[in-house]
Structures are given as structure tokens and as C-alpha cells.
Amino acid sequence: MKKFVALCVLLAMLCACAATALAAQEYCIPDPRIYFGVEANESGVKTDEQWMTIKFETEAECNRAFREYAELLMEDRFGFYVITDDEDRLLLDCYDNIRKIEDLKSKVNYVVKLNNFSEYGAAIQINVSLDVALEDTGDRPEAAYNTVAPKNSGSSGSSGSSSDQDCSWCGGSGNCRNCGGSGREYNWLSGTREYVNQNCRDCSGTGRCFWCRGSGKQ
């Protein structure tokens, strides 16, 4: 009887560990700002997703970037596939090795959405669920894109600010207000008594303030 109880306890511990490991798994895609070689012209964070707009010099460059970035996401290592294709709008879901729509806390019907506004300002808008981190995966285009740098970042396209005033969101620290700059947060694992260490939903694991992008200025 004691052996049976011990076996049950061991199995329960193994199941808990497996669930925690699964929940703590990180999901990432190539950061568009790094891949396109320019800071976002516009960006923000909603309740369950972050979005950004990248502008290009010409309509042709915008179309090329839209096609090549979508093809990159659909490579096997990232595992995305198209669930809706309206020519200039792609809604993407993930295969089983990455969190799928039904597993997301958000109510949207996509994990990643790409909008191509090549005819209306030569820009791409990317919407990404906060369950997915934007990281430098080492991917670079074969030919650099002709992008338009944000007005406040200079010709280099690097992040910056035209103001010396401290960011009102992070108080000038540059750190994410939710995780304090660690990039991680503890979340309750649904259906268990466990807390798991995951990427911070506000900064997607970067540790940087989403409002000033880590500059501490606004």
C-alpha cells in the first residue's frame, strides 16, 4: 500500500513538472524591427496583443517585405500557417509545437496578423499575441529593405526620443513597469496549484518599457 501511495505521489509530481515546463515554454518570432532594419514608425500594446507599423520607401519594397516576412514565419522552425488570406491581410495560426489560437488568453482569431498597406502609405502593420515574444532570431533579409526611419530616431532608424522628459509610464527607468525589467513574471497555471515563470506579457520578455522602448524618455 505504501509503495502504491508513493507511486501515485511520484506520478503527480511528474505531471506537475511536465505541465509547468510546457507552460513556461517560450514562443517567439523574428522581431520585425530587427528583421526590417528600422524602429517601428507607430506601435502600441493592447489588452492581449502588441502591434507596430513599419514604413517603406516604395510600394514595391513594401510588397517584397510583406511577402518575405510572411514566408519566414511559415518556415518549419516557426511553424505558422495561413488561416485567412485576403491578399493584403494574412491571419496566421501555429502548429501543435507552438501555442495555438485556442490556447491563447486573447479572443482574437489569430496568433499573428500581417496587414499590407502598400497602396496606402507603403506600410506593413504586424499584430502579435502577447503570448509570443519578439526576439532577434538571427534572421536577416538577403537584400536590405528601403525603409523609412521614424521622425524621432534619426536616419539610422535606432530607437530614441526627441524629448528629455522622463517617460511617464516607467518613471524614466526604461524598465517594464510590470516585471521591473526582468522580462519574466509569475502566472497562475490554470487547473493547478502552481505558479509558473513566463515571459512578461507587457514587454514580451524584453524587460524594456513598451512605451519608450527602454530609453526612459518620452
mmCIF file of C-alpha atoms in Angstrom, residues 97-216:
data_model
loop_
_atom_site.group_PDB
_atom_site.id
_atom_site.type_symbol
_atom_site.label_atom_id
_atom_site.label_comp_id
_atom_site.label_asym_id
_atom_site.label_seq_id
_atom_site.Cartn_x
_atom_site.Cartn_y
_atom_site.Cartn_z
ATOM 1 C CA ASN A 97 4.589 22.613 -31.302
ATOM 2 C CA ILE A 98 3.690 26.256 -30.666
ATOM 3 C CA ARG A 99 0.713 27.616 -28.767
ATOM 4 C CA LYS A 100 -2.407 27.648 -30.921
ATOM 5 C CA ILE A 101 -5.341 30.043 -31.046
ATOM 6 C CA GLU A 102 -7.498 28.023 -28.681
ATOM 7 C CA ASP A 103 -4.721 28.130 -26.051
ATOM 8 C CA LEU A 104 -4.360 31.906 -26.078
ATOM 9 C CA LYS A 105 -5.862 34.130 -23.436
ATOM 10 C CA SER A 106 -6.834 36.608 -26.151
ATOM 11 C CA LYS A 107 -10.123 36.417 -28.018
ATOM 12 C CA VAL A 108 -8.745 37.221 -31.461
ATOM 13 C CA ASN A 109 -8.824 34.576 -34.194
ATOM 14 C CA TYR A 110 -5.128 34.733 -34.988
ATOM 15 C CA VAL A 111 -1.717 34.472 -33.360
ATOM 16 C CA VAL A 112 -0.076 36.845 -35.859
ATOM 17 C CA LYS A 113 -1.805 39.232 -38.266
ATOM 18 C CA LEU A 114 0.001 40.919 -41.161
ATOM 19 C CA ASN A 115 -1.612 43.838 -42.988
ATOM 20 C CA ASN A 116 -0.081 45.175 -46.203
ATOM 21 C CA PHE A 117 -0.892 48.844 -46.815
ATOM 22 C CA SER A 118 1.395 49.199 -49.842
ATOM 23 C CA GLU A 119 -1.177 51.301 -51.696
ATOM 24 C CA TYR A 120 -1.886 53.498 -48.671
ATOM 25 C CA GLY A 121 1.426 54.769 -47.385
ATOM 26 C CA ALA A 122 3.668 51.766 -48.176
ATOM 27 C CA ALA A 123 3.469 50.289 -44.691
ATOM 28 C CA ILE A 124 3.076 46.903 -43.037
ATOM 29 C CA GLN A 125 1.199 46.519 -39.765
ATOM 30 C CA ILE A 126 2.011 43.500 -37.592
ATOM 31 C CA ASN A 127 -0.262 42.385 -34.736
ATOM 32 C CA VAL A 128 1.185 39.722 -32.424
ATOM 33 C CA SER A 129 -0.437 37.967 -29.465
ATOM 34 C CA LEU A 130 1.282 38.792 -26.180
ATOM 35 C CA ASP A 131 1.794 35.046 -25.702
ATOM 36 C CA VAL A 132 4.505 35.304 -28.387
ATOM 37 C CA ALA A 133 7.824 37.097 -27.824
ATOM 38 C CA LEU A 134 9.558 39.227 -30.461
ATOM 39 C CA GLU A 135 13.240 38.278 -30.478
ATOM 40 C CA ASP A 136 16.342 38.609 -32.614
ATOM 41 C CA THR A 137 16.391 35.127 -34.134
ATOM 42 C CA GLY A 138 19.400 35.927 -36.300
ATOM 43 C CA ASP A 139 17.340 36.181 -39.482
ATOM 44 C CA ARG A 140 18.242 38.916 -41.960
ATOM 45 C CA PRO A 141 16.891 39.608 -45.483
ATOM 46 C CA GLU A 142 19.160 38.761 -48.414
ATOM 47 C CA ALA A 143 18.791 42.345 -49.640
ATOM 48 C CA ALA A 144 18.219 45.163 -47.170
ATOM 49 C CA TYR A 145 14.829 46.880 -47.320
ATOM 50 C CA ASN A 146 14.485 50.566 -48.138
ATOM 51 C CA THR A 147 12.641 51.628 -45.001
ATOM 52 C CA VAL A 148 11.525 54.981 -43.614
ATOM 53 C CA ALA A 149 13.023 55.779 -40.209
ATOM 54 C CA PRO A 150 10.752 57.287 -37.530
ATOM 55 C CA LYS A 151 10.997 61.073 -37.268
ATOM 56 C CA ASN A 152 12.327 60.964 -33.700
ATOM 57 C CA SER A 153 15.030 58.360 -34.300
ATOM 58 C CA GLY A 154 17.280 59.985 -36.893
ATOM 59 C CA SER A 155 18.399 58.489 -40.186
ATOM 60 C CA SER A 156 19.866 55.380 -38.577
ATOM 61 C CA GLY A 157 16.483 54.034 -37.533
ATOM 62 C CA SER A 158 17.676 53.396 -33.998
ATOM 63 C CA SER A 159 15.385 53.930 -31.047
ATOM 64 C CA GLY A 160 15.492 57.305 -29.368
ATOM 65 C CA SER A 161 13.454 60.287 -28.303
ATOM 66 C CA SER A 162 13.189 63.966 -29.155
ATOM 67 C CA SER A 163 12.386 64.854 -25.557
ATOM 68 C CA ASP A 164 14.459 64.946 -22.380
ATOM 69 C CA GLN A 165 11.374 64.396 -20.232
ATOM 70 C CA ASP A 166 11.238 61.141 -18.284
ATOM 71 C CA CYS A 167 8.802 58.554 -19.582
ATOM 72 C CA SER A 168 5.587 58.841 -17.571
ATOM 73 C CA TRP A 169 4.955 55.087 -17.822
ATOM 74 C CA CYS A 170 8.246 53.788 -16.367
ATOM 75 C CA GLY A 171 9.313 56.916 -14.471
ATOM 76 C CA GLY A 172 12.489 57.242 -16.521
ATOM 77 C CA SER A 173 13.929 53.834 -15.612
ATOM 78 C CA GLY A 174 13.419 52.335 -19.055
ATOM 79 C CA ASN A 175 12.275 49.129 -17.361
ATOM 80 C CA CYS A 176 8.959 47.411 -17.906
ATOM 81 C CA ARG A 177 6.601 48.516 -15.140
ATOM 82 C CA ASN A 178 5.032 45.075 -14.832
ATOM 83 C CA CYS A 179 8.150 42.923 -14.397
ATOM 84 C CA GLY A 180 10.615 45.586 -13.243
ATOM 85 C CA GLY A 181 12.990 44.861 -16.120
ATOM 86 C CA SER A 182 13.450 41.131 -15.545
ATOM 87 C CA GLY A 183 11.360 40.178 -18.557
ATOM 88 C CA ARG A 184 9.662 37.452 -16.522
ATOM 89 C CA GLU A 185 6.519 37.160 -14.440
ATOM 90 C CA TYR A 186 4.792 34.507 -12.375
ATOM 91 C CA ASN A 187 1.370 33.412 -13.545
ATOM 92 C CA TRP A 188 -1.129 31.045 -12.026
ATOM 93 C CA LEU A 189 -1.266 27.799 -14.016
ATOM 94 C CA SER A 190 -4.929 27.169 -14.663
ATOM 95 C CA GLY A 191 -6.295 23.987 -13.123
ATOM 96 C CA THR A 192 -3.352 23.525 -10.743
ATOM 97 C CA ARG A 193 -1.877 24.998 -7.599
ATOM 98 C CA GLU A 194 1.262 26.025 -9.424
ATOM 99 C CA TYR A 195 2.737 29.378 -10.379
ATOM 100 C CA VAL A 196 4.947 29.341 -13.479
ATOM 101 C CA ASN A 197 7.698 31.694 -14.573
ATOM 102 C CA GLN A 198 6.848 33.057 -18.028
ATOM 103 C CA ASN A 199 7.714 35.883 -20.391
ATOM 104 C CA CYS A 200 6.206 39.136 -19.139
ATOM 105 C CA ARG A 201 3.066 39.907 -21.137
ATOM 106 C CA ASP A 202 3.628 43.681 -21.076
ATOM 107 C CA CYS A 203 7.124 43.650 -22.602
ATOM 108 C CA SER A 204 7.108 40.193 -24.255
ATOM 109 C CA GLY A 205 10.221 39.190 -22.313
ATOM 110 C CA THR A 206 12.444 42.125 -23.295
ATOM 111 C CA GLY A 207 12.338 43.794 -19.872
ATOM 112 C CA ARG A 208 12.019 47.185 -21.601
ATOM 113 C CA CYS A 209 9.204 49.665 -21.104
ATOM 114 C CA PHE A 210 6.858 49.230 -24.063
ATOM 115 C CA TRP A 211 6.049 52.956 -24.171
ATOM 116 C CA CYS A 212 9.581 54.380 -24.512
ATOM 117 C CA ARG A 213 11.224 51.106 -25.677
ATOM 118 C CA GLY A 214 13.741 51.283 -22.856
ATOM 119 C CA SER A 215 15.019 54.825 -23.455
ATOM 120 C CA GLY A 216 13.412 56.173 -20.266
#
